[in-house]
Backbone as a ProteinNet text record, in pm:
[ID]
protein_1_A
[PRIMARY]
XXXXXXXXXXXXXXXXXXXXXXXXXXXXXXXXXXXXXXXXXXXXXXXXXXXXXXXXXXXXXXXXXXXXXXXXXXXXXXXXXXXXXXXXXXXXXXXXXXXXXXXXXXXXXXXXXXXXXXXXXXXXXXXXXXXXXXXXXXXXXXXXXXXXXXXXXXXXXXXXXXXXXXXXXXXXXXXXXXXXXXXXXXXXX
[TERTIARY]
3988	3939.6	4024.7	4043.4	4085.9	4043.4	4040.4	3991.8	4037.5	4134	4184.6	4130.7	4061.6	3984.9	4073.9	4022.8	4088.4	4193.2	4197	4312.1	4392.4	4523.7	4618.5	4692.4	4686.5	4764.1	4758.1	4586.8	4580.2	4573	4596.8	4534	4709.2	4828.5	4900.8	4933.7	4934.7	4926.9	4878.3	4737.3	4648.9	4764.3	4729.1	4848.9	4980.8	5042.4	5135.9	5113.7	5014.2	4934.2	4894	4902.7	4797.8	4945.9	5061.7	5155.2	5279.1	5230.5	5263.1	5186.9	5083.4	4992.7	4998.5	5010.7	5043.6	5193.5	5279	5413	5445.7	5382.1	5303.5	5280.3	5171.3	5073.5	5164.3	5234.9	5365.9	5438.2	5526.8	5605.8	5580	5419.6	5406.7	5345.2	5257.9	5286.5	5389.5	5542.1	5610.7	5666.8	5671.1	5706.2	5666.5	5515.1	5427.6	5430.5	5475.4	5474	5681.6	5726.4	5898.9	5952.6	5946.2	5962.7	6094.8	6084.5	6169.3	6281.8	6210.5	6351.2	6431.1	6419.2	6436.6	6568.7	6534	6557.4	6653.4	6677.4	6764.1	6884.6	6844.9	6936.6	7031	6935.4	7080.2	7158.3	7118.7	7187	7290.2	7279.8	7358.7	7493.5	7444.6	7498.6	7614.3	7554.3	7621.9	7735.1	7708.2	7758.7	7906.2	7877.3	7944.6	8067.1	8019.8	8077.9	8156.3	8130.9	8249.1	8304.1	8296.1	8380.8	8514.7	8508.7	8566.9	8590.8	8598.4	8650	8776.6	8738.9	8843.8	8929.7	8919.5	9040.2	9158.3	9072.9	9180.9	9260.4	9222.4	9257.1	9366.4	9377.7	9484.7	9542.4	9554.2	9631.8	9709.2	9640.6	9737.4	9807	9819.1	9883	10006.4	10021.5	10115.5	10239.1	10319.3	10453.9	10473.9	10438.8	10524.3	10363.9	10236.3	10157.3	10134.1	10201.3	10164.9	10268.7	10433.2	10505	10632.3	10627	10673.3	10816.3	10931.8	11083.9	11067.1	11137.4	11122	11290.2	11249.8	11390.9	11481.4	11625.1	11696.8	11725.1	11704.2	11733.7	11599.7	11465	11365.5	11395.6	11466.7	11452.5	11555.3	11664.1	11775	11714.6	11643.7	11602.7	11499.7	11377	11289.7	11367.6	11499.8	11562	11617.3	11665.9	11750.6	11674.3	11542.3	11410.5	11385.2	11332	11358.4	11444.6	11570.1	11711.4	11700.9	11661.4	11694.8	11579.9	11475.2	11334.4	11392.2	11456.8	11488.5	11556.5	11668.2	11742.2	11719.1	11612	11560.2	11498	11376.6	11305.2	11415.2	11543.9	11616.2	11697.9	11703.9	11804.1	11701.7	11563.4	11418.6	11449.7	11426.8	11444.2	11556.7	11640.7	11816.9	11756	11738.8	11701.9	11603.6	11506.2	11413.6	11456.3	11522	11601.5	11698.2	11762.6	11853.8	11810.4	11699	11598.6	11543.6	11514.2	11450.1	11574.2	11692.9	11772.2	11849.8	11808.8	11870.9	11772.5	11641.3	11524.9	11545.1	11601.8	11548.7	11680.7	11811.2	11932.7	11881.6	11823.9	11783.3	11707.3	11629.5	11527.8	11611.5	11677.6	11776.5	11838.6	11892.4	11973.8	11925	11776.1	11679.1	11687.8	11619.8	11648	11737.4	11825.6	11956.6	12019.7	11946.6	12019.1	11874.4	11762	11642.5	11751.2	11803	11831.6	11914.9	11993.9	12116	12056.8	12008.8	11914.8	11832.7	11791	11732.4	11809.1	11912.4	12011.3	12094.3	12089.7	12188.6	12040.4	11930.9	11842.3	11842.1	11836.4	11842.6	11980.5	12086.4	12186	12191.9	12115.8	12099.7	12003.6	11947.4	11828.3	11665.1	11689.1	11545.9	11449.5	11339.1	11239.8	11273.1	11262.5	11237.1	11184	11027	10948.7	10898.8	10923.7	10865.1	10925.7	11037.8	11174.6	11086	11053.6	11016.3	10960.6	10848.8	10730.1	10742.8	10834.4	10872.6	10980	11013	11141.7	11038.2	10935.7	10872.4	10771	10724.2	10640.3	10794.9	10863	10984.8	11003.8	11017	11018.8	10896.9	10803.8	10631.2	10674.2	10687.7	10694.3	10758.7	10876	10952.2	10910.1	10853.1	10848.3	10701.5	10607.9	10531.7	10526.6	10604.3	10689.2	10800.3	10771.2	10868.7	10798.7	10699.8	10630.8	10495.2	10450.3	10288.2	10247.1	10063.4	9994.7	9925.9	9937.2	9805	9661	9594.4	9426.6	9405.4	9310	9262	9173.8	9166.1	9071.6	8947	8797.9	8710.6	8677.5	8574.3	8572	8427.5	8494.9	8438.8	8327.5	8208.7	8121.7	8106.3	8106.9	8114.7	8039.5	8046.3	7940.6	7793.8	7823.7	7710.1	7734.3	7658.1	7602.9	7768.5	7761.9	7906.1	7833.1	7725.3	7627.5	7577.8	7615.6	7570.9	7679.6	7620.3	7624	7582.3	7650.4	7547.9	7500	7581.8	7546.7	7437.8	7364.4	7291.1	7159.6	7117	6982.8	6900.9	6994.2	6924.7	6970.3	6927.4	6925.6	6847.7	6734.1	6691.4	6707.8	6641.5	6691.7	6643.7	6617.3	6521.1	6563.9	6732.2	6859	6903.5	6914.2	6940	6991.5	7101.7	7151.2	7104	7091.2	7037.4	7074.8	7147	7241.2	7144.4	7199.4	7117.8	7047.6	6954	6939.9	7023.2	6986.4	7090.5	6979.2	7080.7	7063.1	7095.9	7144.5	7236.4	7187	7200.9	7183.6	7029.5	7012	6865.2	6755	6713.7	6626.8	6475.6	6426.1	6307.9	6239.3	6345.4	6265.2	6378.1
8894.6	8842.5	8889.4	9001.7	9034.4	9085.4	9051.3	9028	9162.1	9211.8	9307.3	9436.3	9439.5	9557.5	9696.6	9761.2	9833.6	9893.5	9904.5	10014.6	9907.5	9828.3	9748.7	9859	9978.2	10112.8	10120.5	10150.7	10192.5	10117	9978.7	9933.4	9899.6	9949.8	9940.8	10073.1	10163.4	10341.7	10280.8	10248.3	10234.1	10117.2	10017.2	9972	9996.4	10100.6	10228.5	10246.6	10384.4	10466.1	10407.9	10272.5	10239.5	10161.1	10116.3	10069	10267.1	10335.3	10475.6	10526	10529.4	10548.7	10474.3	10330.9	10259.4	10315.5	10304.9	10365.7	10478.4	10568.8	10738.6	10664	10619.6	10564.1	10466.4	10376.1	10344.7	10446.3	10526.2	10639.9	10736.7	10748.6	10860.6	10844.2	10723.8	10660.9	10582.1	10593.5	10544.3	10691.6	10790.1	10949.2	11011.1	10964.9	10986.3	10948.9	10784.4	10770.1	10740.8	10771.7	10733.5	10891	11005.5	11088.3	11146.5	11193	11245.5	11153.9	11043.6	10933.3	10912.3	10888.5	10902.6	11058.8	11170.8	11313.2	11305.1	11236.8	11256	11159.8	11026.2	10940	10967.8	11059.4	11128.7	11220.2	11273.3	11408.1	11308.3	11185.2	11160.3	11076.9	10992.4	10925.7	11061.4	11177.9	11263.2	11357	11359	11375	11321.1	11185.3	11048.5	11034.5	11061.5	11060.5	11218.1	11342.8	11373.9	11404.4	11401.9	11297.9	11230.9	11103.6	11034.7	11088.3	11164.1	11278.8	11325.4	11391.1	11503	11407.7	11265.8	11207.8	11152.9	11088.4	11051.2	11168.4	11283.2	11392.5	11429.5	11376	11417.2	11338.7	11221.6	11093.1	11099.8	11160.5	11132.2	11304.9	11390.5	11502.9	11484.9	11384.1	11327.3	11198.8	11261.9	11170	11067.6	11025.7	10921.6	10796.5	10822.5	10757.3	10729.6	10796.7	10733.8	10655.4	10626.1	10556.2	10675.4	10790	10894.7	10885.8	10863.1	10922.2	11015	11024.1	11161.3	11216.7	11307	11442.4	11361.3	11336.8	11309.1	11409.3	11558	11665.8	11610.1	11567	11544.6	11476.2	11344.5	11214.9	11199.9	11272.8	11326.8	11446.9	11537.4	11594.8	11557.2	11470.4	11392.1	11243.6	11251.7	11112.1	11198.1	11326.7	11392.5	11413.6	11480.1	11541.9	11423.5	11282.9	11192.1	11156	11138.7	11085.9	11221.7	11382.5	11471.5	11452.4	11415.5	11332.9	11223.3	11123.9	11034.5	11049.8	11139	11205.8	11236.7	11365.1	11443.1	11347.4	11242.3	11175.7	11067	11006.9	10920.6	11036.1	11166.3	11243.9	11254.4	11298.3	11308.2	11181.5	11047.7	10966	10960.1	10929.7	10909.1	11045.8	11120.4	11243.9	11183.4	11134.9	11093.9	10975.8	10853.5	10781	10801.7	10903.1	10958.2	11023.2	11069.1	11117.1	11014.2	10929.1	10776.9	10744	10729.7	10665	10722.4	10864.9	10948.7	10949.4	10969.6	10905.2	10780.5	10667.2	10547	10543.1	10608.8	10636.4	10689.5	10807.6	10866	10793.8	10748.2	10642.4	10519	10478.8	10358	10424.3	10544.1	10590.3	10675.3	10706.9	10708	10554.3	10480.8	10366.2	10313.1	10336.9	10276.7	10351.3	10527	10636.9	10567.3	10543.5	10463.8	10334.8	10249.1	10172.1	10153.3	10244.3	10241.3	10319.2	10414.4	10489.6	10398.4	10303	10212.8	10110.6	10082	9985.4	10088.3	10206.1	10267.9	10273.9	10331.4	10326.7	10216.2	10047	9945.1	9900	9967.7	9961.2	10009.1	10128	10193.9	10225.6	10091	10012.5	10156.3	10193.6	10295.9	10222	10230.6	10229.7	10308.5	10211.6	10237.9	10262.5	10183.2	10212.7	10380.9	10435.6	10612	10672.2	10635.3	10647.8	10628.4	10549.6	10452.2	10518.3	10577.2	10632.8	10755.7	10787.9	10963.3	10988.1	10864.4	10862.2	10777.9	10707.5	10687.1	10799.3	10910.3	11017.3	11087.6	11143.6	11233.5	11152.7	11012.3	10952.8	10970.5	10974.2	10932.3	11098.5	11210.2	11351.2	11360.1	11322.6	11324.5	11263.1	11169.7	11070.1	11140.4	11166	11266.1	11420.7	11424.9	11594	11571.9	11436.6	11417.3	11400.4	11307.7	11232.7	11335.2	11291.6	11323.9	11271.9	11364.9	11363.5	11277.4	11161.4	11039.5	11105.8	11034.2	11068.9	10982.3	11081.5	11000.1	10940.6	10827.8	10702.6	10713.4	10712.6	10760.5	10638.9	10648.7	10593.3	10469.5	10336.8	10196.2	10176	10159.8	10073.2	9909.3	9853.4	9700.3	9648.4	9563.7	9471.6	9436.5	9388.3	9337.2	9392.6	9390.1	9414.6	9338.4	9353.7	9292.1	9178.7	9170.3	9053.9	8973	8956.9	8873.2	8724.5	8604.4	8506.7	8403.3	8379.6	8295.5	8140.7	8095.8	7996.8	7905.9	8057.6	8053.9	8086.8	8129.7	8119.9	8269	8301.3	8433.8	8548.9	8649	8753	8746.2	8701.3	8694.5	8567.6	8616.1	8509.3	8407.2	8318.4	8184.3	8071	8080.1	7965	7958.4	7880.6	7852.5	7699.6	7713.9	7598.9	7537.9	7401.9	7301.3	7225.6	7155.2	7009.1	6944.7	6805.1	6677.7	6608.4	6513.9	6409.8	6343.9	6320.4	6230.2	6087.6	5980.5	5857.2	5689.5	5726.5	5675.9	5652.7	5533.4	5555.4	5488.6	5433.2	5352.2	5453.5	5523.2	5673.4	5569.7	5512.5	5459.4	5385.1	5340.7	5259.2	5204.7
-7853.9	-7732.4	-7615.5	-7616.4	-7479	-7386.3	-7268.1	-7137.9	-7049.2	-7072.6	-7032.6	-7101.7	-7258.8	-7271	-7365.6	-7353.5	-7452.4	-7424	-7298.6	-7208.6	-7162.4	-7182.4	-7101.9	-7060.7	-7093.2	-6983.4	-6863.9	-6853.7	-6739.2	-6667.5	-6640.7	-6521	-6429.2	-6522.1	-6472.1	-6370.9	-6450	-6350.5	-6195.8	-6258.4	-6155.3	-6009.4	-6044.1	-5959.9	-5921.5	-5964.9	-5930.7	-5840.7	-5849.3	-5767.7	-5610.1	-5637.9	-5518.2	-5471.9	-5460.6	-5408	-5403.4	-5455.2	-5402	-5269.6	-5294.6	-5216.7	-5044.7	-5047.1	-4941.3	-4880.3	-4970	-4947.5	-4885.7	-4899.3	-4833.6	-4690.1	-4685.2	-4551.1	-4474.8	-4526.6	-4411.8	-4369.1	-4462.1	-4440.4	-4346.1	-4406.3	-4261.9	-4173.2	-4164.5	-4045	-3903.4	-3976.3	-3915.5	-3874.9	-3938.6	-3927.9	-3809.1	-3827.8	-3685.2	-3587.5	-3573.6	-3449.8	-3418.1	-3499	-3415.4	-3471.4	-3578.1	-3618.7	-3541	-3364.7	-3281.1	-3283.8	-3265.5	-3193.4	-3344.8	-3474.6	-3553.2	-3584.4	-3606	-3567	-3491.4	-3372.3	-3253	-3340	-3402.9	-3368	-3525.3	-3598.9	-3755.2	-3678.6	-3597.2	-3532.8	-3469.8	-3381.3	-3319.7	-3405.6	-3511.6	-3623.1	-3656.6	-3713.9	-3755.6	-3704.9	-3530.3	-3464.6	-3424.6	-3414	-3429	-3557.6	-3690.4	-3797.9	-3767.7	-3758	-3739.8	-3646.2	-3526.9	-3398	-3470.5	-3543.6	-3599.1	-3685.2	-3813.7	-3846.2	-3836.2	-3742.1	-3654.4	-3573.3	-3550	-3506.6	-3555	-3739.4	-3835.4	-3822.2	-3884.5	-3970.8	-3807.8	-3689.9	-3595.4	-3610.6	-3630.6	-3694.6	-3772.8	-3873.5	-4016.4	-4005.4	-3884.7	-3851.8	-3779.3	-3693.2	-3660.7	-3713	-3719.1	-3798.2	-3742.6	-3586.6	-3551.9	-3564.6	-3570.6	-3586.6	-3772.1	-3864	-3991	-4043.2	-3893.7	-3976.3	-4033.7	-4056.4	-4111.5	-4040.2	-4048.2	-3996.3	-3930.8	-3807.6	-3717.3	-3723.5	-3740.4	-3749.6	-3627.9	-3645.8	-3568.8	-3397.3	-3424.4	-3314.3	-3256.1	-3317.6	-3189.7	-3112.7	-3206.6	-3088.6	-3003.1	-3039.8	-2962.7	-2821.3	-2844.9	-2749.9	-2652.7	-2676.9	-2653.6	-2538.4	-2592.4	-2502.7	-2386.7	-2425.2	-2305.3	-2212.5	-2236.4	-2171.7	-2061.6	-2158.1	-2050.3	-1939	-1987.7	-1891.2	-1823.8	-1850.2	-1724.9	-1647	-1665.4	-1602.7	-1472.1	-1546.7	-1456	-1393.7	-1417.8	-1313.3	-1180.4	-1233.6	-1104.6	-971.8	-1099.2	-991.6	-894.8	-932.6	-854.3	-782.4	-803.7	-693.8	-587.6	-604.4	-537	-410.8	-497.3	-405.2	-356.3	-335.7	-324.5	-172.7	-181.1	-60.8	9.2	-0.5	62.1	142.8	76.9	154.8	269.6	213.6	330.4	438.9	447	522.2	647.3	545.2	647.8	691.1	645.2	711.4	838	806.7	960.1	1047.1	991.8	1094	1165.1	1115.6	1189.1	1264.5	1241.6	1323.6	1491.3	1449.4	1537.8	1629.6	1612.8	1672.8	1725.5	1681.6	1757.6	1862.3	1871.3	1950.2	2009.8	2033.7	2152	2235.6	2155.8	2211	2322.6	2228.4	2328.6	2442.6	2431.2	2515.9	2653.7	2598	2688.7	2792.2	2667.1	2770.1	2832	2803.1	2888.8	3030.1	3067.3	3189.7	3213	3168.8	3244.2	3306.7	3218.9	3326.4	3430.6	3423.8	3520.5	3636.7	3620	3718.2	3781	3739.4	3809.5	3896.5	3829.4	3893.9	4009.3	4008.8	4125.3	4264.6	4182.1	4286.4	4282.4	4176	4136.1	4030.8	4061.5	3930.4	3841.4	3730.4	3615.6	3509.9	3553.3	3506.9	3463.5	3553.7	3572.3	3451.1	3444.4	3344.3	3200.1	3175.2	3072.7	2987.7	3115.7	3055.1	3029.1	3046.6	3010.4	2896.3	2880.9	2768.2	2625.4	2658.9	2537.8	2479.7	2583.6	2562.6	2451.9	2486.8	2430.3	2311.4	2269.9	2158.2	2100.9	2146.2	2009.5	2036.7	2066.7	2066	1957.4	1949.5	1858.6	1724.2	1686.2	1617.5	1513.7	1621.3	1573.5	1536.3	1561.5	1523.6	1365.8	1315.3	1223	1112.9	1160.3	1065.8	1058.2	936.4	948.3	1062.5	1057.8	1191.8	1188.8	1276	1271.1	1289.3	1224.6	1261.5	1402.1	1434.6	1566.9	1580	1635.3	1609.8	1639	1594.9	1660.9	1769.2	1839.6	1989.7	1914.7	1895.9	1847.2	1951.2	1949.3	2008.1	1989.2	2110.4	2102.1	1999.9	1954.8	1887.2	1932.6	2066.9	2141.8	2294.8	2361.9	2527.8	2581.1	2714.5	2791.1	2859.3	2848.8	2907.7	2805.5	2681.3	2606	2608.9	2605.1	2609.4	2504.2	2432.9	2327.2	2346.5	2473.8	2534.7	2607.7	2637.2	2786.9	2696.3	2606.1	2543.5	2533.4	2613.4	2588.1	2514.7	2503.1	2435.8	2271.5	2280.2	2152.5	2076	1973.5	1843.9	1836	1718.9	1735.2	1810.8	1745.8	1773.7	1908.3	1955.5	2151.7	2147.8	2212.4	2225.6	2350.7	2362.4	2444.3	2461.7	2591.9	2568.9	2564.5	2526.1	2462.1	2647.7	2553.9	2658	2715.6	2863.8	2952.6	2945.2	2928.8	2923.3	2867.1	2811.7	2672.5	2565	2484.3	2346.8	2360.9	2439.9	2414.8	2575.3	2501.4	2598.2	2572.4	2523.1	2502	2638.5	2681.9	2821.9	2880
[MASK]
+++++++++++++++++++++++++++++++++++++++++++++++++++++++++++++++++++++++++++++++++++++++++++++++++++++++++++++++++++++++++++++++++++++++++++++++++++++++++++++++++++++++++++++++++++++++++++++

């Protein structure tokens, strides 16, 4: 009495075939429609993998990143390299300081060569002013002849008109101020 018949073989193939078959028809249907983006993104995976690669393999090339003892003459030469490093750059500065500091010498003793000709001009019942202005030109001359060149400022436009008022209601705008009612607190009658 079996129901299944003479063949219990085939009807298994058969249901194979047809979960092969579907398997195909997803496959290459998903082939079809993502196939490129798919394509692009092993290339990029692969890309990626040896990228990373080639960075261990510089890793484990270097002694002082696997942990490895470094030869005593490196780290001996490697410290000197430094300290003649730091050297240079504090003699660098140490010059540069001394620089500013004969600069700002100099500049005091403009100053003071200023004010002393200005007290001898008043002593001597002359303006001084005229003085002033010709001894601070010879200083910014100087001062700018030392230093870098300032940029020159370009020429600012106001904000607003020389007639604007924000008081008075005009010039636009929704907002206008308005003093209050005169009358006191009870305006009703």
């Amino acid at each position: 009495m079996d129901l299944g018949g003479a063949a219990p073989g085939l009807g298994r193939p058969a249901l194979e075939e047809e979960g092969i078959q579907a398997l195909q028809q997803s496959v290459g249907s998903l082939l079809a429609s993502y196939g490129w983006y798919l394509l692009f993104a092993c290339v990029a995976v692969y890309l990626l993998v040896q990228k990373l690669a080639e960075k261990r393999a510089q890793r484990r090339n270097r002694p002082e990143a696997a942990g490895a003892p470094l030869e005593p003459d490196d780290v001996v030469r490697r410290q000197e390299a430094l300290a003649a490093a730091r050297f240079r750059m504090q003699e660098e500065l140490n010059e540069q300081a001394e620089k500013f500091k004969e600069k700002q010498r100099q500049l005091e003793e403009e100053k003071r060569r200023q004010k002393i000709a200005i007290w001898e001009s008043m002593q001597e019942g002359k303006s001084y002013k005229g003085n002033l202005k010709l001894n601070q030109q010879e200083i910014e001359s100087a001062a700018s002849a030392s230093s870098t060149v300032p940029k020159p400022k370009p020429n600012k436009k106001p904000l607003r008109g020389g007639s604007y008022n924000p008081l008075s209601g005009e010039g636009g705008g929704t907002c206008a101020w308005r003093p209050g009612r005169r009358g006191g607190p009870s305006s009703s009658g």
